[in-house]
Amino acid sequence: MESAAPFAPGEGLTVVYSWPKGIIAQPSEPAPILERWGRSPYRPVHLAMPVLLLAVMLLFWIRWGKDPAPRPVIPLFSPPAGVEAGFARYVRTMTTDDKSFAAMILGMAVRGILAIEETSLAGEAAKRAGTLPSGAGTALKLLSKLAGTSYRLKLNREKLAGARLTEDERRIADDLFGSTRTDIHLSSADRPVIQDAFRRLGLGFRERGRPLLKTNLGKWIGGVVLFELYALLMLIFMILSGEPRFEPILALLAGPFLLLPLALPLPSGKGSFIAKFFVRVFFPGIFLFVVAGAGFAGASSGLDVDLLSLPGPFLCVGVLLVFKHLLRVRTEEGARLNESIEGLRMFITAAEKHRLEMLSAPSETPQLFETLLPYAFALDAAETWANRFQSVLAAANYTPSWYRGDLNTFTTAAGVAAFTSGFSGAVSSGTRSSGSGGSGSSGGGGGGGGGRGW
């Protein structure tokens, strides 16, 4: 290469060279993002895993997840020995809820150990308004009138000293009233005390229920191990292949960040609503949000994603959550006790025709109504029981000694139903954390009555 003249200071030289197209291979363009949402070589495994896990868990359920064979249920005219109304509900539903707690209190009331006093929140507010500035006191009274009825529990210490209480009834009395207190308000004012009593009742029921209920937790954990093994193997295959993919990472993280928060048993009591919200809702929600964002971001940065493989890990988590509930069953002893409870409920809910067919059925008296009212309430049959005794109670001018409130409450079935509903709601408001909704629950599981009709 030669120059026709010398270069002056600041001048440059441009060289242009061209060649025919094809001598040098043209570089490939980056793959569009949508092309990364392509088929995974492990798609059959991701789609087959939920089916395999479902088959394994079904085998576990068929072998270990069913209650013992039911026997014919016959009507019982009195509760099983040593079984309080709240514990009867626990055996029937396999969980301790607000209604179990309220039934225990109602059972102690009809025996005279407690008195249930109906009060208005307006009256309670009037007591407190004197300690507040005039404007705040007036506002409190107005809001309380809108809020309606509340209830107080009054302890009769003389009756308590001479009563034959079960361990759980004694625990409730100690937790609510201690050694000196005789009065408690079923409201936010005494919420910490009520919550602690509810929590300890749940622990007591769970301990009593150990011979009656079986969780089959080991079988469920076997399913979890199978799911985690699948996730780990997919991750190993991805590493060995050198092709980064999103699905193995999702499968590995779904266990600790989705399954565990949704399956973990959480205690009831103070702060339980906040804990449940963060563990059951907020944490899984954040995980799903991050997963969606990571999937799109990964596809744009070289991480391949197979849309048809993505449901696999989520379906596995769903299968495990369902069978955690289904594998919880009654033992032989628990099944027989539940049949006795169903026999009592059969008597409580029996229609007139069936009552006439029952041999040795007790006479319908106010005393029988009182004795079985807590059980009717616990077994979701309070209104039916009240309807049955409406004429009996009216003829006897029945006024319960353990209830202080509107004298007309127990003259009609509607009044009894309104009382049990209102009282249950008041207990629920005491067991729930501030700002929470729904019913409280201590322990997990579910299920209903079993056995055959008569």
PDB file of N, CA and C in Angstrom, residues 172-258:
ATOM      1  N   ILE A 172     -60.056 -24.367  82.843  1.00  0.00           N
ATOM      2  CA  ILE A 172     -60.759 -23.167  82.367  1.00  0.00           C
ATOM      3  C   ILE A 172     -61.055 -22.225  83.528  1.00  0.00           C
ATOM      4  N   ALA A 173     -61.553 -22.786  84.650  1.00  0.00           N
ATOM      5  CA  ALA A 173     -61.859 -21.946  85.808  1.00  0.00           C
ATOM      6  C   ALA A 173     -60.600 -21.251  86.320  1.00  0.00           C
ATOM      7  N   ASP A 174     -59.504 -21.974  86.402  1.00  0.00           N
ATOM      8  CA  ASP A 174     -58.249 -21.381  86.890  1.00  0.00           C
ATOM      9  C   ASP A 174     -57.723 -20.325  85.932  1.00  0.00           C
ATOM     10  N   ASP A 175     -57.785 -20.610  84.615  1.00  0.00           N
ATOM     11  CA  ASP A 175     -57.226 -19.681  83.637  1.00  0.00           C
ATOM     12  C   ASP A 175     -58.051 -18.401  83.523  1.00  0.00           C
ATOM     13  N   LEU A 176     -59.374 -18.530  83.641  1.00  0.00           N
ATOM     14  CA  LEU A 176     -60.221 -17.348  83.489  1.00  0.00           C
ATOM     15  C   LEU A 176     -60.277 -16.505  84.761  1.00  0.00           C
ATOM     16  N   PHE A 177     -60.331 -17.178  85.933  1.00  0.00           N
ATOM     17  CA  PHE A 177     -60.596 -16.438  87.163  1.00  0.00           C
ATOM     18  C   PHE A 177     -59.434 -16.427  88.156  1.00  0.00           C
ATOM     19  N   GLY A 178     -58.468 -17.295  87.962  1.00  0.00           N
ATOM     20  CA  GLY A 178     -57.352 -17.326  88.892  1.00  0.00           C
ATOM     21  C   GLY A 178     -57.809 -17.705  90.284  1.00  0.00           C
ATOM     22  N   SER A 179     -57.147 -17.164  91.287  1.00  0.00           N
ATOM     23  CA  SER A 179     -57.454 -17.532  92.670  1.00  0.00           C
ATOM     24  C   SER A 179     -58.363 -16.516  93.371  1.00  0.00           C
ATOM     25  N   THR A 180     -58.516 -15.338  92.783  1.00  0.00           N
ATOM     26  CA  THR A 180     -59.296 -14.303  93.472  1.00  0.00           C
ATOM     27  C   THR A 180     -60.418 -13.706  92.622  1.00  0.00           C
ATOM     28  N   ARG A 181     -60.293 -13.745  91.333  1.00  0.00           N
ATOM     29  CA  ARG A 181     -61.253 -13.064  90.473  1.00  0.00           C
ATOM     30  C   ARG A 181     -62.571 -13.832  90.416  1.00  0.00           C
ATOM     31  N   THR A 182     -63.690 -13.130  90.291  1.00  0.00           N
ATOM     32  CA  THR A 182     -64.998 -13.781  90.177  1.00  0.00           C
ATOM     33  C   THR A 182     -65.806 -13.272  88.988  1.00  0.00           C
ATOM     34  N   ASP A 183     -65.222 -12.407  88.157  1.00  0.00           N
ATOM     35  CA  ASP A 183     -65.977 -11.763  87.089  1.00  0.00           C
ATOM     36  C   ASP A 183     -65.060 -11.587  85.886  1.00  0.00           C
ATOM     37  N   ILE A 184     -65.587 -11.900  84.696  1.00  0.00           N
ATOM     38  CA  ILE A 184     -64.829 -11.660  83.478  1.00  0.00           C
ATOM     39  C   ILE A 184     -65.787 -11.229  82.375  1.00  0.00           C
ATOM     40  N   HIS A 185     -65.353 -10.289  81.554  1.00  0.00           N
ATOM     41  CA  HIS A 185     -66.192  -9.757  80.488  1.00  0.00           C
ATOM     42  C   HIS A 185     -65.743 -10.359  79.166  1.00  0.00           C
ATOM     43  N   LEU A 186     -66.681 -10.920  78.413  1.00  0.00           N
ATOM     44  CA  LEU A 186     -66.349 -11.529  77.120  1.00  0.00           C
ATOM     45  C   LEU A 186     -66.223 -10.433  76.067  1.00  0.00           C
ATOM     46  N   SER A 187     -65.135  -9.719  76.126  1.00  0.00           N
ATOM     47  CA  SER A 187     -64.902  -8.616  75.206  1.00  0.00           C
ATOM     48  C   SER A 187     -63.404  -8.383  75.100  1.00  0.00           C
ATOM     49  N   SER A 188     -63.046  -7.341  74.367  1.00  0.00           N
ATOM     50  CA  SER A 188     -61.628  -7.031  74.183  1.00  0.00           C
ATOM     51  C   SER A 188     -60.947  -6.668  75.490  1.00  0.00           C
ATOM     52  N   ALA A 189     -61.731  -6.221  76.483  1.00  0.00           N
ATOM     53  CA  ALA A 189     -61.140  -5.822  77.756  1.00  0.00           C
ATOM     54  C   ALA A 189     -60.411  -6.983  78.421  1.00  0.00           C
ATOM     55  N   ASP A 190     -60.962  -8.194  78.310  1.00  0.00           N
ATOM     56  CA  ASP A 190     -60.355  -9.373  78.930  1.00  0.00           C
ATOM     57  C   ASP A 190     -59.825 -10.358  77.886  1.00  0.00           C
ATOM     58  N   ARG A 191     -59.567  -9.854  76.683  1.00  0.00           N
ATOM     59  CA  ARG A 191     -59.153 -10.744  75.602  1.00  0.00           C
ATOM     60  C   ARG A 191     -57.890 -11.545  75.921  1.00  0.00           C
ATOM     61  N   PRO A 192     -56.821 -10.963  76.480  1.00  0.00           N
ATOM     62  CA  PRO A 192     -55.617 -11.763  76.750  1.00  0.00           C
ATOM     63  C   PRO A 192     -55.884 -12.967  77.651  1.00  0.00           C
ATOM     64  N   VAL A 193     -56.727 -12.775  78.677  1.00  0.00           N
ATOM     65  CA  VAL A 193     -57.051 -13.874  79.586  1.00  0.00           C
ATOM     66  C   VAL A 193     -57.844 -14.954  78.853  1.00  0.00           C
ATOM     67  N   ILE A 194     -58.824 -14.549  78.054  1.00  0.00           N
ATOM     68  CA  ILE A 194     -59.668 -15.491  77.319  1.00  0.00           C
ATOM     69  C   ILE A 194     -58.842 -16.252  76.293  1.00  0.00           C
ATOM     70  N   GLN A 195     -57.969 -15.557  75.593  1.00  0.00           N
ATOM     71  CA  GLN A 195     -57.143 -16.207  74.590  1.00  0.00           C
ATOM     72  C   GLN A 195     -56.231 -17.255  75.213  1.00  0.00           C
ATOM     73  N   ASP A 196     -55.671 -16.937  76.358  1.00  0.00           N
ATOM     74  CA  ASP A 196     -54.782 -17.891  77.021  1.00  0.00           C
ATOM     75  C   ASP A 196     -55.562 -19.123  77.472  1.00  0.00           C
ATOM     76  N   ALA A 197     -56.771 -18.916  77.997  1.00  0.00           N
ATOM     77  CA  ALA A 197     -57.598 -20.053  78.408  1.00  0.00           C
ATOM     78  C   ALA A 197     -57.969 -20.912  77.203  1.00  0.00           C
ATOM     79  N   PHE A 198     -58.300 -20.276  76.082  1.00  0.00           N
ATOM     80  CA  PHE A 198     -58.635 -21.010  74.861  1.00  0.00           C
ATOM     81  C   PHE A 198     -57.439 -21.809  74.347  1.00  0.00           C
ATOM     82  N   ARG A 199     -56.270 -21.199  74.368  1.00  0.00           N
ATOM     83  CA  ARG A 199     -55.061 -21.890  73.903  1.00  0.00           C
ATOM     84  C   ARG A 199     -54.768 -23.112  74.776  1.00  0.00           C
ATOM     85  N   ARG A 200     -54.886 -22.942  76.073  1.00  0.00           N
ATOM     86  CA  ARG A 200     -54.590 -24.061  76.983  1.00  0.00           C
ATOM     87  C   ARG A 200     -55.647 -25.156  76.890  1.00  0.00           C
ATOM     88  N   LEU A 201     -56.891 -24.781  76.590  1.00  0.00           N
ATOM     89  CA  LEU A 201     -57.915 -25.809  76.373  1.00  0.00           C
ATOM     90  C   LEU A 201     -57.571 -26.631  75.140  1.00  0.00           C
ATOM     91  N   GLY A 202     -57.118 -25.973  74.073  1.00  0.00           N
ATOM     92  CA  GLY A 202     -56.719 -26.697  72.867  1.00  0.00           C
ATOM     93  C   GLY A 202     -55.595 -27.679  73.142  1.00  0.00           C
ATOM     94  N   LEU A 203     -54.628 -27.274  73.946  1.00  0.00           N
ATOM     95  CA  LEU A 203     -53.520 -28.175  74.300  1.00  0.00           C
ATOM     96  C   LEU A 203     -54.036 -29.360  75.121  1.00  0.00           C
ATOM     97  N   GLY A 204     -54.960 -29.071  76.048  1.00  0.00           N
ATOM     98  CA  GLY A 204     -55.519 -30.155  76.849  1.00  0.00           C
ATOM     99  C   GLY A 204     -56.317 -31.148  76.020  1.00  0.00           C
ATOM    100  N   PHE A 205     -57.149 -30.643  75.097  1.00  0.00           N
ATOM    101  CA  PHE A 205     -57.918 -31.524  74.221  1.00  0.00           C
ATOM    102  C   PHE A 205     -56.997 -32.361  73.343  1.00  0.00           C
ATOM    103  N   ARG A 206     -55.940 -31.734  72.839  1.00  0.00           N
ATOM    104  CA  ARG A 206     -55.020 -32.466  71.975  1.00  0.00           C
ATOM    105  C   ARG A 206     -54.355 -33.611  72.737  1.00  0.00           C
ATOM    106  N   GLU A 207     -54.010 -33.358  73.993  1.00  0.00           N
ATOM    107  CA  GLU A 207     -53.389 -34.410  74.805  1.00  0.00           C
ATOM    108  C   GLU A 207     -54.388 -35.529  75.087  1.00  0.00           C
ATOM    109  N   ARG A 208     -55.622 -35.165  75.432  1.00  0.00           N
ATOM    110  CA  ARG A 208     -56.653 -36.176  75.671  1.00  0.00           C
ATOM    111  C   ARG A 208     -56.993 -36.951  74.407  1.00  0.00           C
ATOM    112  N   GLY A 209     -56.852 -36.280  73.270  1.00  0.00           N
ATOM    113  CA  GLY A 209     -57.245 -36.898  72.008  1.00  0.00           C
ATOM    114  C   GLY A 209     -56.200 -37.805  71.391  1.00  0.00           C
ATOM    115  N   ARG A 210     -55.006 -37.867  71.983  1.00  0.00           N
ATOM    116  CA  ARG A 210     -53.952 -38.694  71.379  1.00  0.00           C
ATOM    117  C   ARG A 210     -54.375 -40.152  71.172  1.00  0.00           C
ATOM    118  N   PRO A 211     -55.046 -40.794  72.155  1.00  0.00           N
ATOM    119  CA  PRO A 211     -55.479 -42.189  71.909  1.00  0.00           C
ATOM    120  C   PRO A 211     -56.657 -42.294  70.941  1.00  0.00           C
ATOM    121  N   LEU A 212     -57.296 -41.165  70.627  1.00  0.00           N
ATOM    122  CA  LEU A 212     -58.521 -41.191  69.827  1.00  0.00           C
ATOM    123  C   LEU A 212     -58.293 -40.831  68.361  1.00  0.00           C
ATOM    124  N   LEU A 213     -57.239 -40.048  68.090  1.00  0.00           N
ATOM    125  CA  LEU A 213     -56.996 -39.547  66.741  1.00  0.00           C
ATOM    126  C   LEU A 213     -55.586 -39.909  66.300  1.00  0.00           C
ATOM    127  N   LYS A 214     -55.448 -40.167  65.011  1.00  0.00           N
ATOM    128  CA  LYS A 214     -54.147 -40.519  64.449  1.00  0.00           C
ATOM    129  C   LYS A 214     -53.882 -39.596  63.257  1.00  0.00           C
ATOM    130  N   THR A 215     -52.712 -38.940  63.272  1.00  0.00           N
ATOM    131  CA  THR A 215     -52.397 -37.992  62.204  1.00  0.00           C
ATOM    132  C   THR A 215     -51.769 -38.656  60.984  1.00  0.00           C
ATOM    133  N   ASN A 216     -51.161 -39.842  61.169  1.00  0.00           N
ATOM    134  CA  ASN A 216     -50.415 -40.491  60.077  1.00  0.00           C
ATOM    135  C   ASN A 216     -49.387 -39.540  59.472  1.00  0.00           C
ATOM    136  N   LEU A 217     -48.745 -38.775  60.350  1.00  0.00           N
ATOM    137  CA  LEU A 217     -47.804 -37.761  59.880  1.00  0.00           C
ATOM    138  C   LEU A 217     -46.627 -38.393  59.148  1.00  0.00           C
ATOM    139  N   GLY A 218     -46.208 -39.575  59.596  1.00  0.00           N
ATOM    140  CA  GLY A 218     -45.071 -40.240  58.942  1.00  0.00           C
ATOM    141  C   GLY A 218     -45.350 -40.563  57.483  1.00  0.00           C
ATOM    142  N   LYS A 219     -46.583 -40.993  57.186  1.00  0.00           N
ATOM    143  CA  LYS A 219     -46.935 -41.296  55.791  1.00  0.00           C
ATOM    144  C   LYS A 219     -46.937 -40.021  54.955  1.00  0.00           C
ATOM    145  N   TRP A 220     -47.471 -38.950  55.538  1.00  0.00           N
ATOM    146  CA  TRP A 220     -47.494 -37.684  54.805  1.00  0.00           C
ATOM    147  C   TRP A 220     -46.083 -37.183  54.537  1.00  0.00           C
ATOM    148  N   ILE A 221     -45.210 -37.296  55.519  1.00  0.00           N
ATOM    149  CA  ILE A 221     -43.820 -36.875  55.326  1.00  0.00           C
ATOM    150  C   ILE A 221     -43.156 -37.716  54.240  1.00  0.00           C
ATOM    151  N   GLY A 222     -43.558 -39.006  54.125  1.00  0.00           N
ATOM    152  CA  GLY A 222     -43.043 -39.829  53.034  1.00  0.00           C
ATOM    153  C   GLY A 222     -43.368 -39.225  51.675  1.00  0.00           C
ATOM    154  N   GLY A 223     -44.581 -38.692  51.524  1.00  0.00           N
ATOM    155  CA  GLY A 223     -44.942 -38.013  50.284  1.00  0.00           C
ATOM    156  C   GLY A 223     -44.134 -36.746  50.066  1.00  0.00           C
ATOM    157  N   VAL A 224     -43.863 -36.010  51.144  1.00  0.00           N
ATOM    158  CA  VAL A 224     -43.043 -34.799  51.037  1.00  0.00           C
ATOM    159  C   VAL A 224     -41.630 -35.154  50.594  1.00  0.00           C
ATOM    160  N   VAL A 225     -41.079 -36.233  51.149  1.00  0.00           N
ATOM    161  CA  VAL A 225     -39.722 -36.675  50.771  1.00  0.00           C
ATOM    162  C   VAL A 225     -39.675 -37.045  49.292  1.00  0.00           C
ATOM    163  N   LEU A 226     -40.723 -37.718  48.805  1.00  0.00           N
ATOM    164  CA  LEU A 226     -40.771 -38.077  47.390  1.00  0.00           C
ATOM    165  C   LEU A 226     -40.789 -36.821  46.513  1.00  0.00           C
ATOM    166  N   PHE A 227     -41.557 -35.821  46.912  1.00  0.00           N
ATOM    167  CA  PHE A 227     -41.612 -34.556  46.165  1.00  0.00           C
ATOM    168  C   PHE A 227     -40.254 -33.852  46.157  1.00  0.00           C
ATOM    169  N   GLU A 228     -39.600 -33.789  47.308  1.00  0.00           N
ATOM    170  CA  GLU A 228     -38.308 -33.113  47.382  1.00  0.00           C
ATOM    171  C   GLU A 228     -37.233 -33.892  46.626  1.00  0.00           C
ATOM    172  N   LEU A 229     -37.334 -35.217  46.599  1.00  0.00           N
ATOM    173  CA  LEU A 229     -36.378 -36.028  45.835  1.00  0.00           C
ATOM    174  C   LEU A 229     -36.500 -35.742  44.340  1.00  0.00           C
ATOM    175  N   TYR A 230     -37.724 -35.628  43.877  1.00  0.00           N
ATOM    176  CA  TYR A 230     -37.961 -35.275  42.472  1.00  0.00           C
ATOM    177  C   TYR A 230     -37.362 -33.903  42.150  1.00  0.00           C
ATOM    178  N   ALA A 231     -37.573 -32.932  43.048  1.00  0.00           N
ATOM    179  CA  ALA A 231     -37.044 -31.586  42.815  1.00  0.00           C
ATOM    180  C   ALA A 231     -35.525 -31.593  42.785  1.00  0.00           C
ATOM    181  N   LEU A 232     -34.909 -32.347  43.687  1.00  0.00           N
ATOM    182  CA  LEU A 232     -33.444 -32.395  43.750  1.00  0.00           C
ATOM    183  C   LEU A 232     -32.859 -33.072  42.516  1.00  0.00           C
ATOM    184  N   LEU A 233     -33.505 -34.145  42.073  1.00  0.00           N
ATOM    185  CA  LEU A 233     -33.000 -34.849  40.876  1.00  0.00           C
ATOM    186  C   LEU A 233     -33.118 -33.958  39.638  1.00  0.00           C
ATOM    187  N   MET A 234     -34.194 -33.215  39.526  1.00  0.00           N
ATOM    188  CA  MET A 234     -34.332 -32.311  38.390  1.00  0.00           C
ATOM    189  C   MET A 234     -33.236 -31.238  38.400  1.00  0.00           C
ATOM    190  N   LEU A 235     -32.892 -30.768  39.585  1.00  0.00           N
ATOM    191  CA  LEU A 235     -31.833 -29.763  39.684  1.00  0.00           C
ATOM    192  C   LEU A 235     -30.472 -30.371  39.290  1.00  0.00           C
ATOM    193  N   ILE A 236     -30.221 -31.586  39.720  1.00  0.00           N
ATOM    194  CA  ILE A 236     -28.950 -32.252  39.375  1.00  0.00           C
ATOM    195  C   ILE A 236     -28.853 -32.480  37.866  1.00  0.00           C
ATOM    196  N   PHE A 237     -29.933 -32.937  37.256  1.00  0.00           N
ATOM    197  CA  PHE A 237     -29.931 -33.152  35.801  1.00  0.00           C
ATOM    198  C   PHE A 237     -29.687 -31.840  35.055  1.00  0.00           C
ATOM    199  N   MET A 238     -30.293 -30.744  35.568  1.00  0.00           N
ATOM    200  CA  MET A 238     -30.087 -29.448  34.930  1.00  0.00           C
ATOM    201  C   MET A 238     -28.619 -29.037  35.001  1.00  0.00           C
ATOM    202  N   ILE A 239     -27.986 -29.248  36.151  1.00  0.00           N
ATOM    203  CA  ILE A 239     -26.575 -28.879  36.309  1.00  0.00           C
ATOM    204  C   ILE A 239     -25.694 -29.725  35.399  1.00  0.00           C
ATOM    205  N   LEU A 240     -25.981 -31.015  35.328  1.00  0.00           N
ATOM    206  CA  LEU A 240     -25.155 -31.902  34.495  1.00  0.00           C
ATOM    207  C   LEU A 240     -25.318 -31.587  33.009  1.00  0.00           C
ATOM    208  N   SER A 241     -26.525 -31.159  32.616  1.00  0.00           N
ATOM    209  CA  SER A 241     -26.751 -30.861  31.196  1.00  0.00           C
ATOM    210  C   SER A 241     -26.146 -29.526  30.785  1.00  0.00           C
ATOM    211  N   GLY A 242     -25.890 -28.648  31.748  1.00  0.00           N
ATOM    212  CA  GLY A 242     -25.346 -27.340  31.434  1.00  0.00           C
ATOM    213  C   GLY A 242     -26.351 -26.391  30.817  1.00  0.00           C
ATOM    214  N   GLU A 243     -27.627 -26.729  30.840  1.00  0.00           N
ATOM    215  CA  GLU A 243     -28.681 -25.882  30.284  1.00  0.00           C
ATOM    216  C   GLU A 243     -29.535 -25.327  31.428  1.00  0.00           C
ATOM    217  N   PRO A 244     -29.351 -24.066  31.793  1.00  0.00           N
ATOM    218  CA  PRO A 244     -30.136 -23.509  32.902  1.00  0.00           C
ATOM    219  C   PRO A 244     -31.621 -23.439  32.560  1.00  0.00           C
ATOM    220  N   ARG A 245     -32.450 -23.994  33.477  1.00  0.00           N
ATOM    221  CA  ARG A 245     -33.897 -24.001  33.276  1.00  0.00           C
ATOM    222  C   ARG A 245     -34.587 -23.530  34.554  1.00  0.00           C
ATOM    223  N   PHE A 246     -35.801 -23.032  34.391  1.00  0.00           N
ATOM    224  CA  PHE A 246     -36.535 -22.440  35.512  1.00  0.00           C
ATOM    225  C   PHE A 246     -37.286 -23.494  36.328  1.00  0.00           C
ATOM    226  N   GLU A 247     -37.811 -24.533  35.679  1.00  0.00           N
ATOM    227  CA  GLU A 247     -38.695 -25.479  36.368  1.00  0.00           C
ATOM    228  C   GLU A 247     -38.013 -26.233  37.521  1.00  0.00           C
ATOM    229  N   PRO A 248     -36.780 -26.722  37.370  1.00  0.00           N
ATOM    230  CA  PRO A 248     -36.143 -27.399  38.510  1.00  0.00           C
ATOM    231  C   PRO A 248     -35.951 -26.478  39.712  1.00  0.00           C
ATOM    232  N   ILE A 249     -35.634 -25.222  39.459  1.00  0.00           N
ATOM    233  CA  ILE A 249     -35.459 -24.273  40.558  1.00  0.00           C
ATOM    234  C   ILE A 249     -36.796 -24.041  41.270  1.00  0.00           C
ATOM    235  N   LEU A 250     -37.882 -23.908  40.495  1.00  0.00           N
ATOM    236  CA  LEU A 250     -39.209 -23.728  41.071  1.00  0.00           C
ATOM    237  C   LEU A 250     -39.596 -24.933  41.933  1.00  0.00           C
ATOM    238  N   ALA A 251     -39.355 -26.133  41.416  1.00  0.00           N
ATOM    239  CA  ALA A 251     -39.712 -27.346  42.161  1.00  0.00           C
ATOM    240  C   ALA A 251     -38.954 -27.417  43.480  1.00  0.00           C
ATOM    241  N   LEU A 252     -37.681 -27.014  43.473  1.00  0.00           N
ATOM    242  CA  LEU A 252     -36.871 -27.088  44.690  1.00  0.00           C
ATOM    243  C   LEU A 252     -37.345 -26.066  45.730  1.00  0.00           C
ATOM    244  N   LEU A 253     -37.756 -24.892  45.282  1.00  0.00           N
ATOM    245  CA  LEU A 253     -38.161 -23.831  46.213  1.00  0.00           C
ATOM    246  C   LEU A 253     -39.606 -23.965  46.679  1.00  0.00           C
ATOM    247  N   ALA A 254     -40.437 -24.686  45.921  1.00  0.00           N
ATOM    248  CA  ALA A 254     -41.859 -24.786  46.272  1.00  0.00           C
ATOM    249  C   ALA A 254     -42.067 -25.489  47.607  1.00  0.00           C
ATOM    250  N   GLY A 255     -41.181 -26.411  47.961  1.00  0.00           N
ATOM    251  CA  GLY A 255     -41.320 -27.122  49.233  1.00  0.00           C
ATOM    252  C   GLY A 255     -41.189 -26.200  50.431  1.00  0.00           C
ATOM    253  N   PRO A 256     -40.019 -25.594  50.638  1.00  0.00           N
ATOM    254  CA  PRO A 256     -39.855 -24.750  51.827  1.00  0.00           C
ATOM    255  C   PRO A 256     -40.614 -23.437  51.792  1.00  0.00           C
ATOM    256  N   PHE A 257     -40.886 -22.895  50.603  1.00  0.00           N
ATOM    257  CA  PHE A 257     -41.473 -21.556  50.535  1.00  0.00           C
ATOM    258  C   PHE A 257     -42.969 -21.540  50.212  1.00  0.00           C
ATOM    259  N   LEU A 258     -43.563 -22.671  49.871  1.00  0.00           N
ATOM    260  CA  LEU A 258     -45.001 -22.722  49.596  1.00  0.00           C
ATOM    261  C   LEU A 258     -45.682 -23.816  50.410  1.00  0.00           C
TER     262      LEU A 258
END
